[in-house]
Amino acid sequence: MAGQDPGTTALAAELTGMAEADHAAAAGANSEDPAAQLAWRRLTARHGDRLNEIMDEVGWPTADLVGAEAARAAWLIAQHADRQLDVQRRALALLEQAVSQGRADLRDLAFLRDRTLVNEGRPQIYGTQIAGVRDGAPVPWPCQDPEGMDARRAEAGIEPFETYVGKFRVG
């Protein structure tokens, strides 16, 4: 990021600030408090709207443009734009293009692709999206070709499914 223009530096700071606000409010997403849930939905919608504007301005904010932390923040914002499927689909297309150019991470693309598929009501590909926890065990959303899932996960740099879902176990 050395020698970046001030606009790109400001954009990087804006994106990382949005990710920090996202992390701070994330507990509200599944809170039993309706006000916390509403605050989460409003925050992610505001961030999704802003990411859409950023994509108008610069395309996908890659690490070579805004730095690794801000690029990761853009991915997080797209990941959490669950009520803005148009924003997720657009981010997915731009991120896919950036990955094909070697300017973004296939792992991020895999997670966003699964999230978008789940939000479309379709089976995921990489098994990254967990629907919830039942009797202490994580319940993933349906996945196409479950037998080939770990091979696809490995190709994208994601740990095996059993290792991943172990993080969600309760008790």
Tab-separated table of N, CA and C in Angstrom:
chain	number	residue	atom	x	y	z
A	1	MET	N	0.812	-1.185	0.000
A	1	MET	CA	0.000	0.000	0.000
A	1	MET	C	0.861	1.257	0.000
A	2	ALA	N	2.172	1.109	0.055
A	2	ALA	CA	3.060	2.267	0.029
A	2	ALA	C	2.854	3.022	-1.277
A	3	GLY	N	2.792	4.335	-1.180
A	3	GLY	CA	2.622	5.157	-2.350
A	3	GLY	C	1.203	5.192	-2.887
A	4	GLN	N	0.256	4.702	-2.101
A	4	GLN	CA	-1.146	4.723	-2.540
A	4	GLN	C	-1.652	6.152	-2.583
A	5	ASP	N	-2.626	6.370	-3.458
A	5	ASP	CA	-3.240	7.690	-3.466
A	5	ASP	C	-4.159	7.817	-2.255
A	6	PRO	N	-4.412	9.070	-1.831
A	6	PRO	CA	-5.221	9.284	-0.622
A	6	PRO	C	-6.623	8.684	-0.714
A	7	GLY	N	-7.218	8.649	-1.893
A	7	GLY	CA	-8.552	8.072	-2.045
A	7	GLY	C	-8.559	6.586	-1.750
A	8	THR	N	-7.535	5.887	-2.211
A	8	THR	CA	-7.442	4.450	-1.963
A	8	THR	C	-7.168	4.186	-0.488
A	9	THR	N	-6.341	5.015	0.125
A	9	THR	CA	-6.057	4.881	1.552
A	9	THR	C	-7.328	5.116	2.361
A	10	ALA	N	-8.113	6.117	1.975
A	10	ALA	CA	-9.373	6.398	2.671
A	10	ALA	C	-10.354	5.236	2.479
A	11	LEU	N	-10.382	4.671	1.298
A	11	LEU	CA	-11.261	3.535	1.033
A	11	LEU	C	-10.855	2.336	1.893
A	12	ALA	N	-9.566	2.088	2.001
A	12	ALA	CA	-9.076	0.993	2.841
A	12	ALA	C	-9.501	1.217	4.292
A	13	ALA	N	-9.360	2.431	4.780
A	13	ALA	CA	-9.757	2.738	6.160
A	13	ALA	C	-11.266	2.576	6.336
A	14	GLU	N	-12.032	2.985	5.338
A	14	GLU	CA	-13.486	2.840	5.415
A	14	GLU	C	-13.887	1.368	5.476
A	15	LEU	N	-13.294	0.561	4.617
A	15	LEU	CA	-13.628	-0.866	4.592
A	15	LEU	C	-13.256	-1.545	5.911
A	16	THR	N	-12.070	-1.272	6.427
A	16	THR	CA	-11.676	-1.911	7.688
A	16	THR	C	-12.549	-1.419	8.835
A	17	GLY	N	-12.959	-0.163	8.804
A	17	GLY	CA	-13.877	0.350	9.822
A	17	GLY	C	-15.233	-0.342	9.764
A	18	MET	N	-15.694	-0.620	8.551
A	18	MET	CA	-16.962	-1.332	8.385
A	18	MET	C	-16.848	-2.756	8.945
A	19	ALA	N	-15.720	-3.412	8.701
A	19	ALA	CA	-15.526	-4.772	9.228
A	19	ALA	C	-15.474	-4.758	10.755
A	20	GLU	N	-14.843	-3.750	11.327
A	20	GLU	CA	-14.797	-3.645	12.790
A	20	GLU	C	-16.198	-3.466	13.360
A	21	ALA	N	-17.008	-2.626	12.724
A	21	ALA	CA	-18.392	-2.428	13.170
A	21	ALA	C	-19.186	-3.727	13.015
A	22	ASP	N	-18.929	-4.458	11.950
A	22	ASP	CA	-19.585	-5.745	11.714
A	22	ASP	C	-19.262	-6.706	12.855
A	23	HIS	N	-17.984	-6.835	13.175
A	23	HIS	CA	-17.577	-7.739	14.261
A	23	HIS	C	-18.216	-7.338	15.591
A	24	ALA	N	-18.275	-6.035	15.845
A	24	ALA	CA	-18.834	-5.545	17.109
A	24	ALA	C	-20.329	-5.845	17.218
A	25	ALA	N	-21.031	-5.833	16.099
A	25	ALA	CA	-22.486	-6.019	16.110
A	25	ALA	C	-22.916	-7.454	15.807
A	26	ALA	N	-21.973	-8.325	15.441
A	26	ALA	CA	-22.315	-9.669	14.960
A	26	ALA	C	-23.122	-10.491	15.947
A	27	ALA	N	-22.910	-10.313	17.229
A	27	ALA	CA	-23.667	-11.084	18.222
A	27	ALA	C	-25.165	-10.815	18.093
A	28	GLY	N	-25.527	-9.654	17.588
A	28	GLY	CA	-26.930	-9.303	17.418
A	28	GLY	C	-27.633	-10.113	16.354
A	29	ALA	N	-26.872	-10.703	15.440
A	29	ALA	CA	-27.471	-11.460	14.340
A	29	ALA	C	-28.348	-12.590	14.856
A	30	ASN	N	-27.908	-13.277	15.886
A	30	ASN	CA	-28.652	-14.417	16.423
A	30	ASN	C	-29.146	-14.166	17.838
A	31	SER	N	-29.197	-12.910	18.209
A	31	SER	CA	-29.642	-12.541	19.545
A	31	SER	C	-31.136	-12.818	19.714
A	32	GLU	N	-31.528	-13.034	20.948
A	32	GLU	CA	-32.968	-13.159	21.228
A	32	GLU	C	-33.612	-11.784	21.380
A	33	ASP	N	-32.781	-10.756	21.390
A	33	ASP	CA	-33.259	-9.375	21.518
A	33	ASP	C	-33.610	-8.839	20.122
A	34	PRO	N	-34.887	-8.577	19.868
A	34	PRO	CA	-35.288	-8.078	18.542
A	34	PRO	C	-34.581	-6.780	18.152
A	35	ALA	N	-34.287	-5.926	19.118
A	35	ALA	CA	-33.599	-4.666	18.810
A	35	ALA	C	-32.181	-4.934	18.311
A	36	ALA	N	-31.507	-5.917	18.903
A	36	ALA	CA	-30.153	-6.269	18.463
A	36	ALA	C	-30.193	-6.879	17.061
A	37	GLN	N	-31.201	-7.705	16.797
A	37	GLN	CA	-31.351	-8.290	15.459
A	37	GLN	C	-31.592	-7.202	14.418
A	38	LEU	N	-32.440	-6.258	14.765
A	38	LEU	CA	-32.742	-5.166	13.842
A	38	LEU	C	-31.498	-4.310	13.597
A	39	ALA	N	-30.756	-4.026	14.649
A	39	ALA	CA	-29.525	-3.237	14.497
A	39	ALA	C	-28.552	-3.957	13.561
A	40	TRP	N	-28.429	-5.272	13.710
A	40	TRP	CA	-27.559	-6.060	12.836
A	40	TRP	C	-28.025	-5.969	11.391
A	41	ARG	N	-29.323	-6.161	11.166
A	41	ARG	CA	-29.856	-6.106	9.795
A	41	ARG	C	-29.631	-4.729	9.172
A	42	ARG	N	-29.839	-3.686	9.948
A	42	ARG	CA	-29.641	-2.325	9.422
A	42	ARG	C	-28.172	-2.077	9.081
A	43	LEU	N	-27.285	-2.530	9.962
A	43	LEU	CA	-25.852	-2.339	9.735
A	43	LEU	C	-25.405	-3.081	8.477
A	44	THR	N	-25.786	-4.347	8.344
A	44	THR	CA	-25.343	-5.112	7.177
A	44	THR	C	-25.963	-4.568	5.890
A	45	ALA	N	-27.173	-4.048	5.963
A	45	ALA	CA	-27.791	-3.435	4.776
A	45	ALA	C	-27.057	-2.148	4.381
A	46	ARG	N	-26.728	-1.336	5.361
A	46	ARG	CA	-25.964	-0.104	5.097
A	46	ARG	C	-24.607	-0.449	4.471
A	47	HIS	N	-23.958	-1.449	5.046
A	47	HIS	CA	-22.656	-1.858	4.522
A	47	HIS	C	-22.786	-2.455	3.120
A	48	GLY	N	-23.828	-3.248	2.884
A	48	GLY	CA	-24.049	-3.801	1.551
A	48	GLY	C	-24.270	-2.707	0.518
A	49	ASP	N	-25.059	-1.698	0.899
A	49	ASP	CA	-25.286	-0.560	-0.011
A	49	ASP	C	-23.975	0.143	-0.342
A	50	ARG	N	-23.150	0.341	0.686
A	50	ARG	CA	-21.878	1.041	0.462
A	50	ARG	C	-20.929	0.186	-0.376
A	51	LEU	N	-20.901	-1.131	-0.128
A	51	LEU	CA	-20.049	-1.996	-0.939
A	51	LEU	C	-20.484	-1.943	-2.401
A	52	ASN	N	-21.769	-1.875	-2.647
A	52	ASN	CA	-22.265	-1.759	-4.018
A	52	ASN	C	-21.726	-0.480	-4.672
A	53	GLU	N	-21.721	0.614	-3.937
A	53	GLU	CA	-21.155	1.876	-4.453
A	53	GLU	C	-19.657	1.725	-4.721
A	54	ILE	N	-18.960	1.062	-3.808
A	54	ILE	CA	-17.515	0.852	-3.972
A	54	ILE	C	-17.258	0.016	-5.225
A	55	MET	N	-18.075	-1.006	-5.437
A	55	MET	CA	-17.906	-1.831	-6.646
A	55	MET	C	-18.168	-1.010	-7.905
A	56	ASP	N	-19.083	-0.020	-7.829
A	56	ASP	CA	-19.288	0.903	-8.953
A	56	ASP	C	-18.016	1.693	-9.229
A	57	GLU	N	-17.346	2.098	-8.147
A	57	GLU	CA	-16.179	2.984	-8.251
A	57	GLU	C	-14.907	2.253	-8.665
A	58	VAL	N	-14.647	1.077	-8.074
A	58	VAL	CA	-13.345	0.439	-8.278
A	58	VAL	C	-13.418	-1.018	-8.716
A	59	GLY	N	-14.614	-1.565	-8.866
A	59	GLY	CA	-14.724	-3.004	-9.092
A	59	GLY	C	-14.542	-3.715	-7.760
A	60	TRP	N	-13.932	-4.896	-7.778
A	60	TRP	CA	-13.688	-5.595	-6.522
A	60	TRP	C	-12.456	-4.988	-5.859
A	61	PRO	N	-12.580	-4.584	-4.577
A	61	PRO	CA	-11.434	-3.989	-3.872
A	61	PRO	C	-10.405	-5.058	-3.477
A	62	THR	N	-9.475	-5.318	-4.376
A	62	THR	CA	-8.461	-6.353	-4.176
A	62	THR	C	-7.357	-5.869	-3.241
A	63	ALA	N	-6.574	-6.816	-2.747
A	63	ALA	CA	-5.475	-6.486	-1.835
A	63	ALA	C	-4.456	-5.567	-2.503
A	64	ASP	N	-4.211	-5.736	-3.799
A	64	ASP	CA	-3.245	-4.859	-4.453
A	64	ASP	C	-3.767	-3.427	-4.580
A	65	LEU	N	-5.058	-3.247	-4.427
A	65	LEU	CA	-5.653	-1.910	-4.495
A	65	LEU	C	-5.796	-1.272	-3.115
A	66	VAL	N	-6.316	-2.031	-2.153
A	66	VAL	CA	-6.640	-1.452	-0.835
A	66	VAL	C	-5.884	-2.093	0.323
A	67	GLY	N	-5.077	-3.105	0.053
A	67	GLY	CA	-4.367	-3.811	1.112
A	67	GLY	C	-5.144	-5.048	1.538
A	68	ALA	N	-4.431	-6.008	2.120
A	68	ALA	CA	-5.022	-7.304	2.465
A	68	ALA	C	-6.145	-7.177	3.487
A	69	GLU	N	-5.959	-6.352	4.503
A	69	GLU	CA	-6.980	-6.226	5.547
A	69	GLU	C	-8.279	-5.636	4.995
A	70	ALA	N	-8.174	-4.618	4.170
A	70	ALA	CA	-9.368	-3.992	3.601
A	70	ALA	C	-10.037	-4.907	2.568
A	71	ALA	N	-9.252	-5.665	1.815
A	71	ALA	CA	-9.828	-6.617	0.861
A	71	ALA	C	-10.604	-7.687	1.610
A	72	ARG	N	-10.057	-8.151	2.722
A	72	ARG	CA	-10.756	-9.140	3.549
A	72	ARG	C	-12.032	-8.531	4.128
A	73	ALA	N	-11.987	-7.259	4.479
A	73	ALA	CA	-13.168	-6.565	4.997
A	73	ALA	C	-14.263	-6.509	3.936
A	74	ALA	N	-13.893	-6.233	2.695
A	74	ALA	CA	-14.879	-6.196	1.606
A	74	ALA	C	-15.550	-7.559	1.458
A	75	TRP	N	-14.745	-8.622	1.548
A	75	TRP	CA	-15.302	-9.974	1.473
A	75	TRP	C	-16.297	-10.205	2.612
A	76	LEU	N	-15.948	-9.801	3.823
A	76	LEU	CA	-16.826	-9.994	4.982
A	76	LEU	C	-18.149	-9.252	4.785
A	77	ILE	N	-18.067	-8.047	4.269
A	77	ILE	CA	-19.272	-7.249	4.031
A	77	ILE	C	-20.168	-7.948	3.005
A	78	ALA	N	-19.566	-8.458	1.936
A	78	ALA	CA	-20.345	-9.198	0.930
A	78	ALA	C	-20.933	-10.464	1.541
A	79	GLN	N	-20.162	-11.143	2.352
A	79	GLN	CA	-20.603	-12.383	2.989
A	79	GLN	C	-21.841	-12.133	3.858
A	80	HIS	N	-21.883	-10.994	4.514
A	80	HIS	CA	-22.980	-10.687	5.433
A	80	HIS	C	-24.124	-9.911	4.789
A	81	ALA	N	-24.076	-9.674	3.495
A	81	ALA	CA	-25.149	-8.962	2.787
A	81	ALA	C	-26.264	-9.942	2.416
A	82	ASP	N	-26.670	-10.750	3.377
A	82	ASP	CA	-27.618	-11.831	3.120
A	82	ASP	C	-28.973	-11.365	2.613
A	83	ARG	N	-29.394	-10.192	2.966
A	83	ARG	CA	-30.696	-9.683	2.526
A	83	ARG	C	-30.579	-8.847	1.255
A	84	GLN	N	-29.403	-8.861	0.657
A	84	GLN	CA	-29.153	-8.101	-0.571
A	84	GLN	C	-28.493	-9.043	-1.582
A	85	LEU	N	-29.273	-9.981	-2.049
A	85	LEU	CA	-28.749	-11.005	-2.944
A	85	LEU	C	-28.127	-10.397	-4.205
A	86	ASP	N	-28.662	-9.279	-4.671
A	86	ASP	CA	-28.080	-8.618	-5.838
A	86	ASP	C	-26.648	-8.176	-5.551
A	87	VAL	N	-26.398	-7.671	-4.342
A	87	VAL	CA	-25.050	-7.244	-3.954
A	87	VAL	C	-24.144	-8.467	-3.844
A	88	GLN	N	-24.639	-9.542	-3.224
A	88	GLN	CA	-23.830	-10.755	-3.103
A	88	GLN	C	-23.485	-11.323	-4.477
A	89	ARG	N	-24.453	-11.368	-5.358
A	89	ARG	CA	-24.193	-11.919	-6.699
A	89	ARG	C	-23.175	-11.070	-7.449
A	90	ARG	N	-23.298	-9.769	-7.330
A	90	ARG	CA	-22.351	-8.877	-8.006
A	90	ARG	C	-20.953	-9.038	-7.421
A	91	ALA	N	-20.869	-9.083	-6.097
A	91	ALA	CA	-19.574	-9.273	-5.436
A	91	ALA	C	-18.966	-10.606	-5.857
A	92	LEU	N	-19.798	-11.636	-5.930
A	92	LEU	CA	-19.329	-12.958	-6.337
A	92	LEU	C	-18.726	-12.910	-7.743
A	93	ALA	N	-19.411	-12.268	-8.665
A	93	ALA	CA	-18.914	-12.184	-10.046
A	93	ALA	C	-17.595	-11.413	-10.109
A	94	LEU	N	-17.511	-10.306	-9.382
A	94	LEU	CA	-16.278	-9.515	-9.395
A	94	LEU	C	-15.139	-10.240	-8.688
A	95	LEU	N	-15.457	-10.913	-7.590
A	95	LEU	CA	-14.440	-11.673	-6.868
A	95	LEU	C	-13.950	-12.840	-7.720
A	96	GLU	N	-14.861	-13.493	-8.427
A	96	GLU	CA	-14.485	-14.592	-9.314
A	96	GLU	C	-13.512	-14.104	-10.385
A	97	GLN	N	-13.790	-12.951	-10.935
A	97	GLN	CA	-12.902	-12.363	-11.945
A	97	GLN	C	-11.531	-12.061	-11.334
A	98	ALA	N	-11.522	-11.499	-10.124
A	98	ALA	CA	-10.261	-11.178	-9.455
A	98	ALA	C	-9.459	-12.452	-9.162
A	99	VAL	N	-10.138	-13.522	-8.751
A	99	VAL	CA	-9.453	-14.795	-8.496
A	99	VAL	C	-8.846	-15.322	-9.794
A	100	SER	N	-9.596	-15.248	-10.889
A	100	SER	CA	-9.086	-15.751	-12.171
A	100	SER	C	-7.869	-14.958	-12.644
A	101	GLN	N	-7.741	-13.717	-12.173
A	101	GLN	CA	-6.591	-12.874	-12.511
A	101	GLN	C	-5.460	-13.017	-11.490
A	102	GLY	N	-5.662	-13.861	-10.501
A	102	GLY	CA	-4.647	-14.042	-9.467
A	102	GLY	C	-4.575	-12.892	-8.477
A	103	ARG	N	-5.653	-12.112	-8.372
A	103	ARG	CA	-5.659	-10.920	-7.521
A	103	ARG	C	-6.491	-11.100	-6.255
A	104	ALA	N	-7.074	-12.280	-6.063
A	104	ALA	CA	-7.885	-12.548	-4.874
A	104	ALA	C	-7.789	-14.033	-4.545
A	105	ASP	N	-8.269	-14.364	-3.361
A	105	ASP	CA	-8.109	-15.694	-2.777
A	105	ASP	C	-9.274	-16.619	-3.126
A	106	LEU	N	-8.950	-17.815	-3.625
A	106	LEU	CA	-9.967	-18.808	-3.958
A	106	LEU	C	-10.772	-19.203	-2.728
A	107	ARG	N	-10.148	-19.208	-1.559
A	107	ARG	CA	-10.857	-19.558	-0.322
A	107	ARG	C	-12.016	-18.583	-0.076
A	108	ASP	N	-11.741	-17.284	-0.226
A	108	ASP	CA	-12.796	-16.287	-0.043
A	108	ASP	C	-13.914	-16.499	-1.061
A	109	LEU	N	-13.538	-16.798	-2.293
A	109	LEU	CA	-14.524	-17.040	-3.339
A	109	LEU	C	-15.400	-18.242	-2.989
A	110	ALA	N	-14.794	-19.310	-2.465
A	110	ALA	CA	-15.546	-20.514	-2.106
A	110	ALA	C	-16.589	-20.201	-1.032
A	111	PHE	N	-16.190	-19.462	-0.006
A	111	PHE	CA	-17.129	-19.114	1.063
A	111	PHE	C	-18.259	-18.229	0.526
A	112	LEU	N	-17.929	-17.236	-0.292
A	112	LEU	CA	-18.972	-16.351	-0.824
A	112	LEU	C	-19.875	-17.092	-1.804
A	113	ARG	N	-19.311	-18.000	-2.583
A	113	ARG	CA	-20.140	-18.776	-3.507
A	113	ARG	C	-21.145	-19.612	-2.718
A	114	ASP	N	-20.682	-20.303	-1.666
A	114	ASP	CA	-21.601	-21.107	-0.855
A	114	ASP	C	-22.665	-20.236	-0.214
A	115	ARG	N	-22.280	-19.106	0.325
A	115	ARG	CA	-23.231	-18.227	1.008
A	115	ARG	C	-24.300	-17.765	0.035
A	116	THR	N	-23.890	-17.384	-1.165
A	116	THR	CA	-24.829	-16.916	-2.183
A	116	THR	C	-25.754	-18.051	-2.613
A	117	LEU	N	-25.202	-19.231	-2.827
A	117	LEU	CA	-26.038	-20.379	-3.206
A	117	LEU	C	-27.085	-20.678	-2.138
A	118	VAL	N	-26.673	-20.687	-0.880
A	118	VAL	CA	-27.612	-20.940	0.220
A	118	VAL	C	-28.703	-19.870	0.234
A	119	ASN	N	-28.315	-18.615	0.038
A	119	ASN	CA	-29.301	-17.529	0.029
A	119	ASN	C	-30.246	-17.611	-1.165
A	120	GLU	N	-29.823	-18.305	-2.209
A	120	GLU	CA	-30.690	-18.540	-3.366
A	120	GLU	C	-31.547	-19.793	-3.180
A	121	GLY	N	-31.345	-20.506	-2.066
A	121	GLY	CA	-32.094	-21.728	-1.807
A	121	GLY	C	-31.552	-22.930	-2.556
A	122	ARG	N	-30.285	-22.852	-2.937
A	122	ARG	CA	-29.655	-23.926	-3.698
A	122	ARG	C	-28.594	-24.620	-2.836
A	123	PRO	N	-28.232	-25.863	-3.156
A	123	PRO	CA	-27.185	-26.557	-2.392
A	123	PRO	C	-25.827	-25.861	-2.565
A	124	GLN	N	-25.082	-25.820	-1.477
A	124	GLN	CA	-23.747	-25.241	-1.535
A	124	GLN	C	-22.761	-26.225	-2.166
A	125	ILE	N	-21.554	-25.753	-2.460
A	125	ILE	CA	-20.547	-26.556	-3.145
A	125	ILE	C	-19.453	-27.023	-2.185
A	126	TYR	N	-19.012	-26.133	-1.296
A	126	TYR	CA	-17.853	-26.401	-0.443
A	126	TYR	C	-18.213	-26.787	0.991
A	127	GLY	N	-19.487	-26.712	1.354
A	127	GLY	CA	-19.898	-27.073	2.714
A	127	GLY	C	-19.436	-26.088	3.766
A	128	THR	N	-19.392	-24.804	3.424
A	128	THR	CA	-18.906	-23.792	4.380
A	128	THR	C	-20.013	-23.182	5.232
A	129	GLN	N	-21.262	-23.391	4.850
A	129	GLN	CA	-22.362	-22.714	5.536
A	129	GLN	C	-23.095	-23.682	6.458
A	130	ILE	N	-23.173	-23.303	7.721
A	130	ILE	CA	-23.797	-24.116	8.750
A	130	ILE	C	-25.163	-23.509	9.072
A	131	ALA	N	-26.194	-24.342	9.032
A	131	ALA	CA	-27.563	-23.867	9.270
A	131	ALA	C	-27.824	-23.639	10.752
A	132	GLY	N	-27.130	-24.371	11.595
A	132	GLY	CA	-27.333	-24.244	13.033
A	132	GLY	C	-26.702	-25.416	13.753
A	133	VAL	N	-27.019	-25.533	15.028
A	133	VAL	CA	-26.496	-26.630	15.844
A	133	VAL	C	-27.691	-27.351	16.458
A	134	ARG	N	-27.717	-28.674	16.298
A	134	ARG	CA	-28.803	-29.486	16.859
A	134	ARG	C	-28.168	-30.571	17.733
A	135	ASP	N	-28.599	-30.628	18.987
A	135	ASP	CA	-28.064	-31.608	19.944
A	135	ASP	C	-26.541	-31.538	20.006
A	136	GLY	N	-26.005	-30.319	19.978
A	136	GLY	CA	-24.567	-30.108	20.090
A	136	GLY	C	-23.782	-30.323	18.818
A	137	ALA	N	-24.448	-30.769	17.750
A	137	ALA	CA	-23.745	-31.053	16.493
A	137	ALA	C	-24.144	-30.040	15.421
A	138	PRO	N	-23.164	-29.549	14.661
A	138	PRO	CA	-23.471	-28.603	13.592
A	138	PRO	C	-24.271	-29.271	12.474
A	139	VAL	N	-25.210	-28.517	11.930
A	139	VAL	CA	-26.039	-29.000	10.826
A	139	VAL	C	-25.742	-28.106	9.617
A	140	PRO	N	-25.017	-28.647	8.631
A	140	PRO	CA	-24.717	-27.833	7.454
A	140	PRO	C	-25.924	-27.714	6.539
A	141	TRP	N	-25.949	-26.658	5.752
A	141	TRP	CA	-26.928	-26.561	4.687
A	141	TRP	C	-26.635	-27.680	3.695
A	142	PRO	N	-27.621	-28.096	2.911
A	142	PRO	CA	-27.374	-29.151	1.916
A	142	PRO	C	-26.226	-28.782	0.977
A	143	CYS	N	-25.496	-29.812	0.560
A	143	CYS	CA	-24.326	-29.622	-0.301
A	143	CYS	C	-24.424	-30.565	-1.491
A	144	GLN	N	-24.153	-30.023	-2.671
A	144	GLN	CA	-24.142	-30.876	-3.852
A	144	GLN	C	-22.867	-31.726	-3.837
A	145	ASP	N	-22.979	-32.942	-4.302
A	145	ASP	CA	-21.857	-33.875	-4.381
A	145	ASP	C	-21.052	-33.912	-3.083
A	146	PRO	N	-21.674	-34.331	-1.963
A	146	PRO	CA	-20.965	-34.360	-0.685
A	146	PRO	C	-19.704	-35.233	-0.717
A	147	GLU	N	-19.685	-36.268	-1.550
A	147	GLU	CA	-18.514	-37.146	-1.617
A	147	GLU	C	-17.283	-36.409	-2.139
A	148	GLY	N	-17.465	-35.443	-3.005
A	148	GLY	CA	-16.345	-34.688	-3.572
A	148	GLY	C	-16.030	-33.398	-2.830
A	149	MET	N	-16.785	-33.146	-1.754
A	149	MET	CA	-16.658	-31.874	-1.044
A	149	MET	C	-15.253	-31.632	-0.495
A	150	ASP	N	-14.656	-32.610	0.182
A	150	ASP	CA	-13.342	-32.382	0.782
A	150	ASP	C	-12.269	-32.122	-0.273
A	151	ALA	N	-12.388	-32.735	-1.444
A	151	ALA	CA	-11.432	-32.456	-2.526
A	151	ALA	C	-11.576	-31.008	-2.991
A	152	ARG	N	-12.820	-30.545	-3.118
A	152	ARG	CA	-13.043	-29.146	-3.519
A	152	ARG	C	-12.543	-28.203	-2.430
A	153	ARG	N	-12.782	-28.556	-1.174
A	153	ARG	CA	-12.315	-27.737	-0.056
A	153	ARG	C	-10.790	-27.634	-0.079
A	154	ALA	N	-10.107	-28.755	-0.300
A	154	ALA	CA	-8.640	-28.758	-0.329
A	154	ALA	C	-8.124	-27.861	-1.450
A	155	GLU	N	-8.766	-27.947	-2.605
A	155	GLU	CA	-8.360	-27.120	-3.746
A	155	GLU	C	-8.486	-25.631	-3.422
A	156	ALA	N	-9.480	-25.285	-2.600
A	156	ALA	CA	-9.711	-23.881	-2.239
A	156	ALA	C	-8.939	-23.457	-0.984
A	157	GLY	N	-8.182	-24.385	-0.402
A	157	GLY	CA	-7.408	-24.035	0.792
A	157	GLY	C	-8.235	-24.046	2.070
A	158	ILE	N	-9.294	-24.844	2.095
A	158	ILE	CA	-10.169	-24.943	3.263
A	158	ILE	C	-9.934	-26.297	3.912
A	159	GLU	N	-9.870	-26.311	5.251
A	159	GLU	CA	-9.635	-27.565	5.963
A	159	GLU	C	-10.749	-28.567	5.679
A	160	PRO	N	-10.490	-29.865	5.969
A	160	PRO	CA	-11.517	-30.888	5.752
A	160	PRO	C	-12.804	-30.548	6.507
A	161	PHE	N	-13.901	-31.025	5.970
A	161	PHE	CA	-15.217	-30.701	6.523
A	161	PHE	C	-15.326	-31.059	8.001
A	162	GLU	N	-14.883	-32.244	8.395
A	162	GLU	CA	-15.010	-32.667	9.800
A	162	GLU	C	-14.224	-31.753	10.729
A	163	THR	N	-13.067	-31.295	10.307
A	163	THR	CA	-12.278	-30.352	11.109
A	163	THR	C	-13.030	-29.031	11.238
A	164	TYR	N	-13.576	-28.568	10.127
A	164	TYR	CA	-14.309	-27.297	10.093
A	164	TYR	C	-15.542	-27.346	11.000
A	165	VAL	N	-16.367	-28.368	10.853
A	165	VAL	CA	-17.599	-28.415	11.646
A	165	VAL	C	-17.310	-28.664	13.124
A	166	GLY	N	-16.136	-29.220	13.419
A	166	GLY	CA	-15.749	-29.405	14.814
A	166	GLY	C	-15.705	-28.088	15.574
A	167	LYS	N	-15.449	-27.008	14.876
A	167	LYS	CA	-15.417	-25.670	15.494
A	167	LYS	C	-16.802	-25.220	15.961
A	168	PHE	N	-17.835	-25.828	15.413
A	168	PHE	CA	-19.210	-25.420	15.733
A	168	PHE	C	-19.866	-26.317	16.765
A	169	ARG	N	-19.177	-27.381	17.154
A	169	ARG	CA	-19.765	-28.315	18.138
A	169	ARG	C	-19.947	-27.628	19.482
A	170	VAL	N	-21.033	-27.983	20.137
A	170	VAL	CA	-21.359	-27.420	21.439
A	170	VAL	C	-21.384	-28.568	22.443
A	171	GLY	N	-20.709	-28.355	23.555
A	171	GLY	CA	-20.763	-29.363	24.634
A	171	GLY	C	-19.748	-30.407	24.571
